[in-house]
Amino acid sequence: MFLFHALSQAWKDGYSFSKFRSDVVAGITVGIVAIPLGMALAIAVGVPPQHGLYTVIVAGLLAALFGGSRFNITGPTAAFVVILLPITQQYGLTGLMLATFMSGIILVLMGLLRLGQLVAYVPYPVTTGFTAGIGLVIAFLQLKDLLGLEVAGNPIHFPEKVMAYASALPSIHFADAFIGVVTIVVFIAWAKLKTRIPPHVVALVIGTVLALVMNQSGGVHVGLLGEKFQYQIGDLIGQGIPQVMPQFNVIWQNDGVTWSLVIELLPAAFTIAMLGCIESLLCAVVADGMTGTKHDSNSELVGQGLANMVVPFFGGIPATAAIARTATNIRAGAFSPVSAIVHAVFVLAAMVALAPALSYVPMSALAGLLIMVAWNMSEAPHFVHTLKVAPRRDIAVLLTCFSLTVVFDMVVAVVIGLLLAGILFIQRIATLTTVTVVDKGHEHLDFGSDVLVYDINGPLFFAASEKAFSVIERSSIDTKVVVLDFTDVTTIDITAIHAFENALERISHYPVYLLGVAPHVATKLVNSGILSAGNITLFPSVSSLREHLAINNHNLASQESTPSTVSLYTADTSV
C-alpha cells in the first residue's frame, strides 16, 4: 500500500485521545520552530519569505497524509539551498515552482517503481562530503544579511560570491552584525540548557526584541524583514508577509512557461528529486532509530512526490523531510503523522494571525539562525573525526565530494563522488580475489604429488579475473591432473569467463577437474560452452573427487581415461 501507510500503521498500533493530545503538543512545538526556518530558507533560495511558509503548510500536510514515515516533518530544508538559489537567479520563482512540480513527478515514479532502497547504495563518504559542503556554502551565503553587506551584482558560482563578498566588506553594517551575533550566541547558549523550548524560537525572539529597541532608540538601524520584501496578491499590496491563506495558481499559465523551459529544468528537477529522496529516507531511518518503528520507503517517496507536485500550485518551493524538525517532533512526544498535520495547520493559523508581527523579524537574526542550522547539518566535529579514522580511499571520496560541492555544486559532487567510490570499491574487491597453488600437505586439498591444485577465492569479475587467472600456467612434468577449487567463488562474469578460457588453453594437455562449483556459476560456464571441452569434469565435493582419483589410481593422463562429457557428479548443481 502506497497511500496513507503511516497513518494506517499508527491506527493499528492503537490510537487514543491521550496520543492525539501528545500529537497536538508535538505539532505545535515543531510548528513554532518551522515558522522562522520556513521564512529563512525561502529567503536563502532567493524568494520572498511567505513562500517558505506556504511550503510548510501545503507540503507538510500532504506528506504527512500520504507518506510512509510516522514522524517525518516535511518542509523547505537547508540542503536544497545550493541547488535552488541558482535556479531562482536564472529562471525566477516560476521556474523554481515548475522544477518543484517536475521533481514531484520523479519522486512518485521512484516510489511506484519501488526504488526506495536505492538510497542504501549511496556510500557514507559521499553523503557526508556533500552534506558538509552544503553546510559551508549555506553559512557563507548568510554573511550578506548577517553583516548587512551591500553586494554588487548577483554572482551565481561560489568562487564569484567569495570575491563579491570580500569586495563588499567595507559596507558592513555593525548594527545588523551585532543582532546576528547575538542571535547565534543565544542559540548556542540556550541549546546547552537542553530545555523543551527550542533554541530557534528563543534566539529569534531575543534578536527581534533587541533590534526593535535599537531601532526605537535612534542613531542605528537594523534591517527588518518587512522593509526588504513586498507582496502583491490581486489588489492587495503590502510589506513583509501577506496576511492571507495560500492562493491556488496554475503555474503553467504564467508567462514564460514553455516546453523548452521544461527541457532546460529537467536536470535540475532530477537533482531536486534525488536529494529529496536521500534526505527524506535518511530522515525516516533516523526517526526509526529514535522510536523503534519501521517506515515504508516507497510510500514515503510517493508521499513526498505528491507533496512536491501540489505545493507549487500554492506558491510553494521544493520540500523534503527535515531531520532537525523530525527529531524535535519525536522529542516533543509525537505518536503519529497527526503531529505533522497539526504543525502545518498551526503555521497556517500563525501566518494569518501574526503576519504583521513577522515583518519585524531582523534579516540578520534569520541569517544567524540559518548559520546555526548549517553548522548542525554539516556535523563538522564528526566530519573532522571521520578524516582522522577513515581509510585513505574513503577520505579521498569524502574530500572530493566536499570540495566539488563547494566549488561547483552538489550535482557534480554526487556524480563524481559515486563514480570515485565505485572505482575504489572495485579496486578493493579485486584485491580480495586470488588464485594460489595449494601446498603439499594441505589438510583437505592434498590429492598426491601428481595432482596440482589451484585454490580460487573471491568473486571472478572484470577487475580481478585477468590477474587472478594469470597464475594458472603449465605445470611440472610430474603433473597428471589439474584441480581448480571453485568452492569460494561467489560469482563470475563474461570477462572472467574469457580469462578462464585462456587459462584453460595453457593447461589443455591435462585433465581439469573443477571442484565445488556453485550452481549459478556452473550454469554460466555451461552456457558459455567452456564445459563442452573433453578434458573438464565437475565434482561437487572433495570426497567425490578423492573417490574418483582413487578409482582411477591417478592414471588420468592418457586420452582413454579422459571423459568426453561433463561428469554427472554435478547432478545437484543444475548443470
mmCIF file with all atom_site columns, N, CA, C and O in Angstrom, residues 74 142 224 247 255 264 266 304 317 461:
data_model
loop_
_atom_site.group_PDB
_atom_site.id
_atom_site.type_symbol
_atom_site.label_atom_id
_atom_site.label_alt_id
_atom_site.label_comp_id
_atom_site.label_asym_id
_atom_site.label_entity_id
_atom_site.label_seq_id
_atom_site.pdbx_PDB_ins_code
_atom_site.Cartn_x
_atom_site.Cartn_y
_atom_site.Cartn_z
_atom_site.occupancy
_atom_site.B_iso_or_equiv
_atom_site.pdbx_formal_charge
_atom_site.auth_seq_id
_atom_site.auth_comp_id
_atom_site.auth_asym_id
_atom_site.auth_atom_id
_atom_site.pdbx_PDB_model_num
ATOM 1  N N  . THR A 1 74  ? 7.891  17.556  7.091   1.00 0.00 ? 74  THR A N  1
ATOM 2  C CA . THR A 1 74  ? 8.300  17.988  5.751   1.00 0.00 ? 74  THR A CA 1
ATOM 3  C C  . THR A 1 74  ? 8.180  19.490  5.599   1.00 0.00 ? 74  THR A C  1
ATOM 4  O O  . THR A 1 74  ? 7.245  20.111  6.107   1.00 0.00 ? 74  THR A O  1
ATOM 5  N N  . GLN A 1 142 ? 24.944 33.320  4.110   1.00 0.00 ? 142 GLN A N  1
ATOM 6  C CA . GLN A 1 142 ? 24.230 34.144  5.093   1.00 0.00 ? 142 GLN A CA 1
ATOM 7  C C  . GLN A 1 142 ? 25.021 35.362  5.540   1.00 0.00 ? 142 GLN A C  1
ATOM 8  O O  . GLN A 1 142 ? 24.484 36.232  6.226   1.00 0.00 ? 142 GLN A O  1
ATOM 9  N N  . LEU A 1 224 ? 14.918 45.067  8.737   1.00 0.00 ? 224 LEU A N  1
ATOM 10 C CA . LEU A 1 224 ? 13.847 44.146  9.096   1.00 0.00 ? 224 LEU A CA 1
ATOM 11 C C  . LEU A 1 224 ? 13.282 43.458  7.858   1.00 0.00 ? 224 LEU A C  1
ATOM 12 O O  . LEU A 1 224 ? 13.397 43.970  6.739   1.00 0.00 ? 224 LEU A O  1
ATOM 13 N N  . GLN A 1 247 ? -2.779 30.971  -2.005  1.00 0.00 ? 247 GLN A N  1
ATOM 14 C CA . GLN A 1 247 ? -3.699 31.100  -3.126  1.00 0.00 ? 247 GLN A CA 1
ATOM 15 C C  . GLN A 1 247 ? -3.351 30.101  -4.228  1.00 0.00 ? 247 GLN A C  1
ATOM 16 O O  . GLN A 1 247 ? -2.179 29.912  -4.560  1.00 0.00 ? 247 GLN A O  1
ATOM 17 N N  . ASP A 1 255 ? 3.400  33.573  -17.585 1.00 0.00 ? 255 ASP A N  1
ATOM 18 C CA . ASP A 1 255 ? 4.190  33.962  -18.745 1.00 0.00 ? 255 ASP A CA 1
ATOM 19 C C  . ASP A 1 255 ? 5.579  33.329  -18.669 1.00 0.00 ? 255 ASP A C  1
ATOM 20 O O  . ASP A 1 255 ? 6.209  33.285  -17.623 1.00 0.00 ? 255 ASP A O  1
ATOM 21 N N  . GLU A 1 264 ? 14.900 22.483  -20.218 1.00 0.00 ? 264 GLU A N  1
ATOM 22 C CA . GLU A 1 264 ? 16.049 23.082  -19.534 1.00 0.00 ? 264 GLU A CA 1
ATOM 23 C C  . GLU A 1 264 ? 16.059 22.750  -18.045 1.00 0.00 ? 264 GLU A C  1
ATOM 24 O O  . GLU A 1 264 ? 17.119 22.571  -17.438 1.00 0.00 ? 264 GLU A O  1
ATOM 25 N N  . LEU A 1 266 ? 14.774 20.092  -16.601 1.00 0.00 ? 266 LEU A N  1
ATOM 26 C CA . LEU A 1 266 ? 14.710 18.664  -16.287 1.00 0.00 ? 266 LEU A CA 1
ATOM 27 C C  . LEU A 1 266 ? 15.910 18.189  -15.449 1.00 0.00 ? 266 LEU A C  1
ATOM 28 O O  . LEU A 1 266 ? 15.716 17.458  -14.459 1.00 0.00 ? 266 LEU A O  1
ATOM 29 N N  . GLN A 1 304 ? 6.115  12.177  -0.532  1.00 0.00 ? 304 GLN A N  1
ATOM 30 C CA . GLN A 1 304 ? 6.937  13.357  -0.810  1.00 0.00 ? 304 GLN A CA 1
ATOM 31 C C  . GLN A 1 304 ? 6.727  13.847  -2.239  1.00 0.00 ? 304 GLN A C  1
ATOM 32 O O  . GLN A 1 304 ? 6.707  15.051  -2.500  1.00 0.00 ? 304 GLN A O  1
ATOM 33 N N  . ILE A 1 317 ? 7.788  25.946  -2.627  1.00 0.00 ? 317 ILE A N  1
ATOM 34 C CA . ILE A 1 317 ? 9.073  25.577  -3.222  1.00 0.00 ? 317 ILE A CA 1
ATOM 35 C C  . ILE A 1 317 ? 9.376  24.132  -2.834  1.00 0.00 ? 317 ILE A C  1
ATOM 36 O O  . ILE A 1 317 ? 8.627  23.519  -2.074  1.00 0.00 ? 317 ILE A O  1
ATOM 37 N N  . PHE A 1 461 ? 35.343 -11.329 -11.496 1.00 0.00 ? 461 PHE A N  1
ATOM 38 C CA . PHE A 1 461 ? 34.710 -10.327 -12.330 1.00 0.00 ? 461 PHE A CA 1
ATOM 39 C C  . PHE A 1 461 ? 35.784 -9.545  -13.068 1.00 0.00 ? 461 PHE A C  1
ATOM 40 O O  . PHE A 1 461 ? 36.984 -9.809  -12.906 1.00 0.00 ? 461 PHE A O  1
#
